[in-house]
């Protein structure tokens, strides 16, 4: 069956450290994978998109990798800050035809302690 | 430039009543998607609409749920005869394009339905 899985346990790290979140998928061949941030009671906010032919993408303190052989994406936040505390969602497009029909992981809750 | 606007933000209904959730996409966006987020679960796709057309409703429950995106006005997600299991956050998202180059979705803040 098709699945997309993220670390189910909350991730607690100290301010200034690098947070690494994992997204694994099975039985999909997505054209791209996206990462979103969701704060409590709010809607998801887009962070980064990485395509199947890209190995790595960066945006300020964020870095995403995409390994289509391992069927895995890693999401890194360097020099983490308490303001980075939120739930992070990965999502993929299972079809090449409908870009907005995304499959989301359950999310990983990140807590950065000062 | 206003983002995706959803209302109401919170809605309380008793079992058997109807719930209507509204979504105005970002300016210039003609593609609207509805997602549902149940407590302790991830976002689940429900339906994809363009103006006056339902493109994909494969995630919609077969009964009691309907969606529309009229030529004028917001997109509406309608839930008839609500049950407690319908209690969830309903998110609307929009995009400018569709297909393999859709890119990011812009989400609203959600409508939180509580069924008593």
JSON list of N, CA, C and O in Angstrom, two decimals, chain A residues 31-32 34 36 38 41-46 49 51 89 93 96-106, chain B residues 9 33 35 37 40-43 45 48 55-56 58 91 98-105 107-109 112:
[
{"chain": "A", "resi": 31, "resn": "UNK", "atom": "N", "xyz": [6.70, 13.48, -8.42]},
{"chain": "A", "resi": 31, "resn": "UNK", "atom": "CA", "xyz": [7.46, 14.44, -9.22]},
{"chain": "A", "resi": 31, "resn": "UNK", "atom": "C", "xyz": [8.19, 15.42, -8.31]},
{"chain": "A", "resi": 31, "resn": "UNK", "atom": "O", "xyz": [9.25, 15.93, -8.66]},
{"chain": "A", "resi": 32, "resn": "UNK", "atom": "N", "xyz": [7.60, 15.69, -7.14]},
{"chain": "A", "resi": 32, "resn": "UNK", "atom": "CA", "xyz": [8.24, 16.59, -6.19]},
{"chain": "A", "resi": 32, "resn": "UNK", "atom": "C", "xyz": [7.68, 16.34, -4.80]},
{"chain": "A", "resi": 32, "resn": "UNK", "atom": "O", "xyz": [6.67, 15.67, -4.63]},
{"chain": "A", "resi": 34, "resn": "UNK", "atom": "N", "xyz": [7.09, 18.42, -0.94]},
{"chain": "A", "resi": 34, "resn": "UNK", "atom": "CA", "xyz": [7.02, 19.74, -0.32]},
{"chain": "A", "resi": 34, "resn": "UNK", "atom": "C", "xyz": [7.08, 19.62, 1.21]},
{"chain": "A", "resi": 34, "resn": "UNK", "atom": "O", "xyz": [6.69, 18.60, 1.77]},
{"chain": "A", "resi": 36, "resn": "UNK", "atom": "N", "xyz": [5.88, 21.85, 4.70]},
{"chain": "A", "resi": 36, "resn": "UNK", "atom": "CA", "xyz": [5.05, 22.93, 5.23]},
{"chain": "A", "resi": 36, "resn": "UNK", "atom": "C", "xyz": [5.27, 23.02, 6.74]},
{"chain": "A", "resi": 36, "resn": "UNK", "atom": "O", "xyz": [5.60, 22.03, 7.39]},
{"chain": "A", "resi": 38, "resn": "UNK", "atom": "N", "xyz": [3.19, 24.14, 10.27]},
{"chain": "A", "resi": 38, "resn": "UNK", "atom": "CA", "xyz": [1.86, 24.42, 10.81]},
{"chain": "A", "resi": 38, "resn": "UNK", "atom": "C", "xyz": [1.96, 24.74, 12.29]},
{"chain": "A", "resi": 38, "resn": "UNK", "atom": "O", "xyz": [2.46, 23.93, 13.07]},
{"chain": "A", "resi": 41, "resn": "UNK", "atom": "N", "xyz": [-3.57, 25.76, 15.66]},
{"chain": "A", "resi": 41, "resn": "UNK", "atom": "CA", "xyz": [-4.73, 26.56, 15.32]},
{"chain": "A", "resi": 41, "resn": "UNK", "atom": "C", "xyz": [-4.60, 27.36, 14.03]},
{"chain": "A", "resi": 41, "resn": "UNK", "atom": "O", "xyz": [-5.44, 28.20, 13.74]},
{"chain": "A", "resi": 42, "resn": "UNK", "atom": "N", "xyz": [-3.56, 27.10, 13.26]},
{"chain": "A", "resi": 42, "resn": "UNK", "atom": "CA", "xyz": [-3.32, 27.86, 12.03]},
{"chain": "A", "resi": 42, "resn": "UNK", "atom": "C", "xyz": [-3.28, 26.91, 10.83]},
{"chain": "A", "resi": 42, "resn": "UNK", "atom": "O", "xyz": [-3.21, 25.69, 10.97]},
{"chain": "A", "resi": 43, "resn": "UNK", "atom": "N", "xyz": [-3.31, 27.49, 9.64]},
{"chain": "A", "resi": 43, "resn": "UNK", "atom": "CA", "xyz": [-3.18, 26.69, 8.44]},
{"chain": "A", "resi": 43, "resn": "UNK", "atom": "C", "xyz": [-1.73, 26.43, 8.09]},
{"chain": "A", "resi": 43, "resn": "UNK", "atom": "O", "xyz": [-0.83, 27.15, 8.53]},
{"chain": "A", "resi": 44, "resn": "UNK", "atom": "N", "xyz": [-1.46, 25.40, 7.30]},
{"chain": "A", "resi": 44, "resn": "UNK", "atom": "CA", "xyz": [-0.08, 25.11, 6.89]},
{"chain": "A", "resi": 44, "resn": "UNK", "atom": "C", "xyz": [0.48, 26.24, 6.04]},
{"chain": "A", "resi": 44, "resn": "UNK", "atom": "O", "xyz": [-0.24, 26.87, 5.25]},
{"chain": "A", "resi": 45, "resn": "UNK", "atom": "N", "xyz": [1.78, 26.47, 6.20]},
{"chain": "A", "resi": 45, "resn": "UNK", "atom": "CA", "xyz": [2.47, 27.49, 5.42]},
{"chain": "A", "resi": 45, "resn": "UNK", "atom": "C", "xyz": [3.61, 26.80, 4.66]},
{"chain": "A", "resi": 45, "resn": "UNK", "atom": "O", "xyz": [4.42, 26.08, 5.25]},
{"chain": "A", "resi": 46, "resn": "UNK", "atom": "N", "xyz": [3.65, 27.05, 3.37]},
{"chain": "A", "resi": 46, "resn": "UNK", "atom": "CA", "xyz": [4.66, 26.43, 2.51]},
{"chain": "A", "resi": 46, "resn": "UNK", "atom": "C", "xyz": [6.06, 26.90, 2.88]},
{"chain": "A", "resi": 46, "resn": "UNK", "atom": "O", "xyz": [6.28, 28.09, 3.15]},
{"chain": "A", "resi": 49, "resn": "UNK", "atom": "N", "xyz": [10.03, 23.32, -1.74]},
{"chain": "A", "resi": 49, "resn": "UNK", "atom": "CA", "xyz": [9.66, 22.27, -2.68]},
{"chain": "A", "resi": 49, "resn": "UNK", "atom": "C", "xyz": [10.93, 21.75, -3.32]},
{"chain": "A", "resi": 49, "resn": "UNK", "atom": "O", "xyz": [11.81, 22.55, -3.69]},
{"chain": "A", "resi": 51, "resn": "UNK", "atom": "N", "xyz": [12.27, 18.94, -6.31]},
{"chain": "A", "resi": 51, "resn": "UNK", "atom": "CA", "xyz": [11.83, 18.10, -7.42]},
{"chain": "A", "resi": 51, "resn": "UNK", "atom": "C", "xyz": [12.65, 16.80, -7.46]},
{"chain": "A", "resi": 51, "resn": "UNK", "atom": "O", "xyz": [13.74, 16.72, -6.90]},
{"chain": "A", "resi": 89, "resn": "UNK", "atom": "N", "xyz": [5.22, 19.43, 8.23]},
{"chain": "A", "resi": 89, "resn": "UNK", "atom": "CA", "xyz": [4.52, 18.44, 7.41]},
{"chain": "A", "resi": 89, "resn": "UNK", "atom": "C", "xyz": [5.26, 18.24, 6.09]},
{"chain": "A", "resi": 89, "resn": "UNK", "atom": "O", "xyz": [5.66, 19.22, 5.45]},
{"chain": "A", "resi": 93, "resn": "UNK", "atom": "N", "xyz": [3.02, 14.84, -4.24]},
{"chain": "A", "resi": 93, "resn": "UNK", "atom": "CA", "xyz": [2.01, 14.76, -5.27]},
{"chain": "A", "resi": 93, "resn": "UNK", "atom": "C", "xyz": [2.10, 13.38, -5.90]},
{"chain": "A", "resi": 93, "resn": "UNK", "atom": "O", "xyz": [3.06, 13.10, -6.61]},
{"chain": "A", "resi": 96, "resn": "UNK", "atom": "N", "xyz": [1.18, 12.95, -11.57]},
{"chain": "A", "resi": 96, "resn": "UNK", "atom": "CA", "xyz": [1.79, 13.99, -12.37]},
{"chain": "A", "resi": 96, "resn": "UNK", "atom": "C", "xyz": [0.74, 14.93, -12.98]},
{"chain": "A", "resi": 96, "resn": "UNK", "atom": "O", "xyz": [1.07, 15.89, -13.64]},
{"chain": "A", "resi": 97, "resn": "UNK", "atom": "N", "xyz": [-0.52, 14.63, -12.73]},
{"chain": "A", "resi": 97, "resn": "UNK", "atom": "CA", "xyz": [-1.57, 15.39, -13.40]},
{"chain": "A", "resi": 97, "resn": "UNK", "atom": "C", "xyz": [-2.26, 16.44, -12.53]},
{"chain": "A", "resi": 97, "resn": "UNK", "atom": "O", "xyz": [-2.79, 17.39, -13.05]},
{"chain": "A", "resi": 98, "resn": "UNK", "atom": "N", "xyz": [-2.29, 16.23, -11.24]},
{"chain": "A", "resi": 98, "resn": "UNK", "atom": "CA", "xyz": [-3.04, 17.14, -10.37]},
{"chain": "A", "resi": 98, "resn": "UNK", "atom": "C", "xyz": [-2.14, 17.62, -9.25]},
{"chain": "A", "resi": 98, "resn": "UNK", "atom": "O", "xyz": [-2.02, 17.00, -8.22]},
{"chain": "A", "resi": 99, "resn": "UNK", "atom": "N", "xyz": [-1.54, 18.74, -9.45]},
{"chain": "A", "resi": 99, "resn": "UNK", "atom": "CA", "xyz": [-0.56, 19.21, -8.50]},
{"chain": "A", "resi": 99, "resn": "UNK", "atom": "C", "xyz": [-1.08, 19.56, -7.14]},
{"chain": "A", "resi": 99, "resn": "UNK", "atom": "O", "xyz": [-0.33, 19.57, -6.19]},
{"chain": "A", "resi": 100, "resn": "UNK", "atom": "N", "xyz": [-2.35, 19.87, -7.00]},
{"chain": "A", "resi": 100, "resn": "UNK", "atom": "CA", "xyz": [-2.85, 20.30, -5.71]},
{"chain": "A", "resi": 100, "resn": "UNK", "atom": "C", "xyz": [-3.41, 19.19, -4.87]},
{"chain": "A", "resi": 100, "resn": "UNK", "atom": "O", "xyz": [-3.81, 19.41, -3.72]},
{"chain": "A", "resi": 101, "resn": "UNK", "atom": "N", "xyz": [-3.43, 18.00, -5.40]},
{"chain": "A", "resi": 101, "resn": "UNK", "atom": "CA", "xyz": [-3.96, 16.86, -4.65]},
{"chain": "A", "resi": 101, "resn": "UNK", "atom": "C", "xyz": [-2.78, 16.20, -3.95]},
{"chain": "A", "resi": 101, "resn": "UNK", "atom": "O", "xyz": [-2.15, 15.29, -4.48]},
{"chain": "A", "resi": 102, "resn": "UNK", "atom": "N", "xyz": [-2.45, 16.70, -2.78]},
{"chain": "A", "resi": 102, "resn": "UNK", "atom": "CA", "xyz": [-1.26, 16.25, -2.08]},
{"chain": "A", "resi": 102, "resn": "UNK", "atom": "C", "xyz": [-1.59, 15.19, -1.04]},
{"chain": "A", "resi": 102, "resn": "UNK", "atom": "O", "xyz": [-2.68, 15.19, -0.45]},
{"chain": "A", "resi": 103, "resn": "UNK", "atom": "N", "xyz": [-0.62, 14.31, -0.83]},
{"chain": "A", "resi": 103, "resn": "UNK", "atom": "CA", "xyz": [-0.69, 13.35, 0.27]},
{"chain": "A", "resi": 103, "resn": "UNK", "atom": "C", "xyz": [0.24, 13.88, 1.36]},
{"chain": "A", "resi": 103, "resn": "UNK", "atom": "O", "xyz": [1.43, 14.11, 1.11]},
{"chain": "A", "resi": 104, "resn": "UNK", "atom": "N", "xyz": [-0.29, 14.10, 2.55]},
{"chain": "A", "resi": 104, "resn": "UNK", "atom": "CA", "xyz": [0.48, 14.65, 3.66]},
{"chain": "A", "resi": 104, "resn": "UNK", "atom": "C", "xyz": [0.87, 13.57, 4.65]},
{"chain": "A", "resi": 104, "resn": "UNK", "atom": "O", "xyz": [0.10, 12.63, 4.93]},
{"chain": "A", "resi": 105, "resn": "UNK", "atom": "N", "xyz": [2.07, 13.73, 5.22]},
{"chain": "A", "resi": 105, "resn": "UNK", "atom": "CA", "xyz": [2.43, 12.95, 6.38]},
{"chain": "A", "resi": 105, "resn": "UNK", "atom": "C", "xyz": [1.72, 13.50, 7.60]},
{"chain": "A", "resi": 105, "resn": "UNK", "atom": "O", "xyz": [1.08, 14.56, 7.54]},
{"chain": "A", "resi": 106, "resn": "UNK", "atom": "N", "xyz": [1.81, 12.78, 8.71]},
{"chain": "A", "resi": 106, "resn": "UNK", "atom": "CA", "xyz": [1.12, 13.21, 9.92]},
{"chain": "A", "resi": 106, "resn": "UNK", "atom": "C", "xyz": [1.81, 14.37, 10.62]},
{"chain": "A", "resi": 106, "resn": "UNK", "atom": "O", "xyz": [1.23, 14.97, 11.51]},
{"chain": "B", "resi": 9, "resn": "UNK", "atom": "N", "xyz": [-14.38, 30.84, 11.22]},
{"chain": "B", "resi": 9, "resn": "UNK", "atom": "CA", "xyz": [-13.20, 30.20, 11.81]},
{"chain": "B", "resi": 9, "resn": "UNK", "atom": "C", "xyz": [-13.61, 29.08, 12.75]},
{"chain": "B", "resi": 9, "resn": "UNK", "atom": "O", "xyz": [-12.92, 28.06, 12.86]},
{"chain": "B", "resi": 33, "resn": "UNK", "atom": "N", "xyz": [-8.86, 23.79, -3.37]},
{"chain": "B", "resi": 33, "resn": "UNK", "atom": "CA", "xyz": [-8.78, 22.44, -2.80]},
{"chain": "B", "resi": 33, "resn": "UNK", "atom": "C", "xyz": [-9.29, 22.50, -1.36]},
{"chain": "B", "resi": 33, "resn": "UNK", "atom": "O", "xyz": [-8.99, 23.43, -0.63]},
{"chain": "B", "resi": 35, "resn": "UNK", "atom": "N", "xyz": [-9.28, 20.35, 2.25]},
{"chain": "B", "resi": 35, "resn": "UNK", "atom": "CA", "xyz": [-8.64, 19.29, 3.02]},
{"chain": "B", "resi": 35, "resn": "UNK", "atom": "C", "xyz": [-9.32, 19.22, 4.39]},
{"chain": "B", "resi": 35, "resn": "UNK", "atom": "O", "xyz": [-9.81, 20.21, 4.91]},
{"chain": "B", "resi": 37, "resn": "UNK", "atom": "N", "xyz": [-8.66, 17.87, 8.46]},
{"chain": "B", "resi": 37, "resn": "UNK", "atom": "CA", "xyz": [-7.68, 17.43, 9.43]},
{"chain": "B", "resi": 37, "resn": "UNK", "atom": "C", "xyz": [-8.41, 17.00, 10.68]},
{"chain": "B", "resi": 37, "resn": "UNK", "atom": "O", "xyz": [-8.92, 17.82, 11.44]},
{"chain": "B", "resi": 40, "resn": "UNK", "atom": "N", "xyz": [-5.46, 14.54, 15.78]},
{"chain": "B", "resi": 40, "resn": "UNK", "atom": "CA", "xyz": [-4.35, 13.57, 15.81]},
{"chain": "B", "resi": 40, "resn": "UNK", "atom": "C", "xyz": [-4.13, 12.87, 14.45]},
{"chain": "B", "resi": 40, "resn": "UNK", "atom": "O", "xyz": [-3.46, 11.85, 14.40]},
{"chain": "B", "resi": 41, "resn": "UNK", "atom": "N", "xyz": [-4.66, 13.42, 13.38]},
{"chain": "B", "resi": 41, "resn": "UNK", "atom": "CA", "xyz": [-4.42, 12.84, 12.06]},
{"chain": "B", "resi": 41, "resn": "UNK", "atom": "C", "xyz": [-3.87, 13.89, 11.11]},
{"chain": "B", "resi": 41, "resn": "UNK", "atom": "O", "xyz": [-3.92, 15.09, 11.38]},
{"chain": "B", "resi": 42, "resn": "UNK", "atom": "N", "xyz": [-3.35, 13.43, 10.01]},
{"chain": "B", "resi": 42, "resn": "UNK", "atom": "CA", "xyz": [-2.81, 14.36, 9.02]},
{"chain": "B", "resi": 42, "resn": "UNK", "atom": "C", "xyz": [-3.89, 14.95, 8.14]},
{"chain": "B", "resi": 42, "resn": "UNK", "atom": "O", "xyz": [-5.06, 14.58, 8.21]},
{"chain": "B", "resi": 43, "resn": "UNK", "atom": "N", "xyz": [-3.48, 15.89, 7.32]},
{"chain": "B", "resi": 43, "resn": "UNK", "atom": "CA", "xyz": [-4.39, 16.50, 6.35]},
{"chain": "B", "resi": 43, "resn": "UNK", "atom": "C", "xyz": [-4.77, 15.49, 5.28]},
{"chain": "B", "resi": 43, "resn": "UNK", "atom": "O", "xyz": [-3.91, 14.81, 4.72]},
{"chain": "B", "resi": 45, "resn": "UNK", "atom": "N", "xyz": [-6.87, 15.05, 1.64]},
{"chain": "B", "resi": 45, "resn": "UNK", "atom": "CA", "xyz": [-7.51, 15.69, 0.49]},
{"chain": "B", "resi": 45, "resn": "UNK", "atom": "C", "xyz": [-8.98, 15.29, 0.41]},
{"chain": "B", "resi": 45, "resn": "UNK", "atom": "O", "xyz": [-9.33, 14.12, 0.60]},
{"chain": "B", "resi": 48, "resn": "UNK", "atom": "N", "xyz": [-11.18, 18.90, -5.30]},
{"chain": "B", "resi": 48, "resn": "UNK", "atom": "CA", "xyz": [-10.48, 19.91, -6.09]},
{"chain": "B", "resi": 48, "resn": "UNK", "atom": "C", "xyz": [-11.50, 20.51, -7.05]},
{"chain": "B", "resi": 48, "resn": "UNK", "atom": "O", "xyz": [-12.18, 19.79, -7.78]},
{"chain": "B", "resi": 55, "resn": "UNK", "atom": "N", "xyz": [-13.35, 19.01, -10.23]},
{"chain": "B", "resi": 55, "resn": "UNK", "atom": "CA", "xyz": [-12.35, 18.31, -11.02]},
{"chain": "B", "resi": 55, "resn": "UNK", "atom": "C", "xyz": [-12.08, 16.92, -10.43]},
{"chain": "B", "resi": 55, "resn": "UNK", "atom": "O", "xyz": [-11.95, 15.94, -11.15]},
{"chain": "B", "resi": 56, "resn": "UNK", "atom": "N", "xyz": [-11.98, 16.85, -9.13]},
{"chain": "B", "resi": 56, "resn": "UNK", "atom": "CA", "xyz": [-11.65, 15.58, -8.46]},
{"chain": "B", "resi": 56, "resn": "UNK", "atom": "C", "xyz": [-12.29, 15.59, -7.08]},
{"chain": "B", "resi": 56, "resn": "UNK", "atom": "O", "xyz": [-11.97, 16.43, -6.27]},
{"chain": "B", "resi": 58, "resn": "UNK", "atom": "N", "xyz": [-12.50, 12.66, -5.24]},
{"chain": "B", "resi": 58, "resn": "UNK", "atom": "CA", "xyz": [-12.21, 11.30, -4.79]},
{"chain": "B", "resi": 58, "resn": "UNK", "atom": "C", "xyz": [-12.04, 11.20, -3.27]},
{"chain": "B", "resi": 58, "resn": "UNK", "atom": "O", "xyz": [-12.15, 10.11, -2.73]},
{"chain": "B", "resi": 91, "resn": "UNK", "atom": "N", "xyz": [-9.64, 22.80, 5.93]},
{"chain": "B", "resi": 91, "resn": "UNK", "atom": "CA", "xyz": [-8.77, 23.79, 5.33]},
{"chain": "B", "resi": 91, "resn": "UNK", "atom": "C", "xyz": [-9.05, 23.90, 3.84]},
{"chain": "B", "resi": 91, "resn": "UNK", "atom": "O", "xyz": [-9.24, 22.90, 3.14]},
{"chain": "B", "resi": 98, "resn": "UNK", "atom": "N", "xyz": [-2.42, 24.40, -12.22]},
{"chain": "B", "resi": 98, "resn": "UNK", "atom": "CA", "xyz": [-2.66, 23.01, -11.83]},
{"chain": "B", "resi": 98, "resn": "UNK", "atom": "C", "xyz": [-1.69, 22.14, -12.61]},
{"chain": "B", "resi": 98, "resn": "UNK", "atom": "O", "xyz": [-0.85, 22.63, -13.36]},
{"chain": "B", "resi": 99, "resn": "UNK", "atom": "N", "xyz": [-1.80, 20.85, -12.41]},
{"chain": "B", "resi": 99, "resn": "UNK", "atom": "CA", "xyz": [-0.94, 19.93, -13.12]},
{"chain": "B", "resi": 99, "resn": "UNK", "atom": "C", "xyz": [0.42, 19.78, -12.48]},
{"chain": "B", "resi": 99, "resn": "UNK", "atom": "O", "xyz": [0.64, 20.19, -11.35]},
{"chain": "B", "resi": 100, "resn": "UNK", "atom": "N", "xyz": [1.38, 19.23, -13.19]},
{"chain": "B", "resi": 100, "resn": "UNK", "atom": "CA", "xyz": [2.68, 18.90, -12.59]},
{"chain": "B", "resi": 100, "resn": "UNK", "atom": "C", "xyz": [3.50, 20.10, -12.16]},
{"chain": "B", "resi": 100, "resn": "UNK", "atom": "O", "xyz": [4.46, 19.96, -11.41]},
{"chain": "B", "resi": 101, "resn": "UNK", "atom": "N", "xyz": [3.15, 21.30, -12.59]},
{"chain": "B", "resi": 101, "resn": "UNK", "atom": "CA", "xyz": [3.91, 22.48, -12.18]},
{"chain": "B", "resi": 101, "resn": "UNK", "atom": "C", "xyz": [3.13, 23.35, -11.20]},
{"chain": "B", "resi": 101, "resn": "UNK", "atom": "O", "xyz": [3.37, 24.54, -11.10]},
{"chain": "B", "resi": 102, "resn": "UNK", "atom": "N", "xyz": [2.23, 22.73, -10.45]},
{"chain": "B", "resi": 102, "resn": "UNK", "atom": "CA", "xyz": [1.41, 23.50, -9.53]},
{"chain": "B", "resi": 102, "resn": "UNK", "atom": "C", "xyz": [2.23, 24.20, -8.47]},
{"chain": "B", "resi": 102, "resn": "UNK", "atom": "O", "xyz": [2.01, 25.35, -8.13]},
{"chain": "B", "resi": 103, "resn": "UNK", "atom": "N", "xyz": [3.23, 23.49, -7.92]},
{"chain": "B", "resi": 103, "resn": "UNK", "atom": "CA", "xyz": [4.03, 24.11, -6.88]},
{"chain": "B", "resi": 103, "resn": "UNK", "atom": "C", "xyz": [3.28, 24.21, -5.58]},
{"chain": "B", "resi": 103, "resn": "UNK", "atom": "O", "xyz": [2.43, 23.40, -5.25]},
{"chain": "B", "resi": 104, "resn": "UNK", "atom": "N", "xyz": [3.57, 25.28, -4.84]},
{"chain": "B", "resi": 104, "resn": "UNK", "atom": "CA", "xyz": [3.04, 25.41, -3.49]},
{"chain": "B", "resi": 104, "resn": "UNK", "atom": "C", "xyz": [1.55, 25.69, -3.48]},
{"chain": "B", "resi": 104, "resn": "UNK", "atom": "O", "xyz": [0.99, 26.27, -4.41]},
{"chain": "B", "resi": 105, "resn": "UNK", "atom": "N", "xyz": [0.92, 25.24, -2.40]},
{"chain": "B", "resi": 105, "resn": "UNK", "atom": "CA", "xyz": [-0.46, 25.58, -2.13]},
{"chain": "B", "resi": 105, "resn": "UNK", "atom": "C", "xyz": [-0.48, 26.66, -1.06]},
{"chain": "B", "resi": 105, "resn": "UNK", "atom": "O", "xyz": [0.33, 26.67, -0.15]},
{"chain": "B", "resi": 107, "resn": "UNK", "atom": "N", "xyz": [-2.71, 28.01, 1.91]},
{"chain": "B", "resi": 107, "resn": "UNK", "atom": "CA", "xyz": [-3.79, 27.56, 2.77]},
{"chain": "B", "resi": 107, "resn": "UNK", "atom": "C", "xyz": [-4.42, 28.72, 3.53]},
{"chain": "B", "resi": 107, "resn": "UNK", "atom": "O", "xyz": [-3.75, 29.69, 3.90]},
{"chain": "B", "resi": 108, "resn": "UNK", "atom": "N", "xyz": [-5.72, 28.56, 3.80]},
{"chain": "B", "resi": 108, "resn": "UNK", "atom": "CA", "xyz": [-6.38, 29.45, 4.73]},
{"chain": "B", "resi": 108, "resn": "UNK", "atom": "C", "xyz": [-6.12, 29.00, 6.15]},
{"chain": "B", "resi": 108, "resn": "UNK", "atom": "O", "xyz": [-5.44, 28.00, 6.39]},
{"chain": "B", "resi": 109, "resn": "UNK", "atom": "N", "xyz": [-6.69, 29.74, 7.10]},
{"chain": "B", "resi": 109, "resn": "UNK", "atom": "CA", "xyz": [-6.48, 29.42, 8.52]},
{"chain": "B", "resi": 109, "resn": "UNK", "atom": "C", "xyz": [-7.41, 28.32, 9.01]},
{"chain": "B", "resi": 109, "resn": "UNK", "atom": "O", "xyz": [-7.27, 27.86, 10.13]},
{"chain": "B", "resi": 112, "resn": "UNK", "atom": "N", "xyz": [-12.98, 25.42, 11.99]},
{"chain": "B", "resi": 112, "resn": "UNK", "atom": "CA", "xyz": [-13.02, 24.33, 12.97]},
{"chain": "B", "resi": 112, "resn": "UNK", "atom": "C", "xyz": [-14.46, 24.04, 13.34]},
{"chain": "B", "resi": 112, "resn": "UNK", "atom": "O", "xyz": [-15.12, 24.87, 13.95]}
]
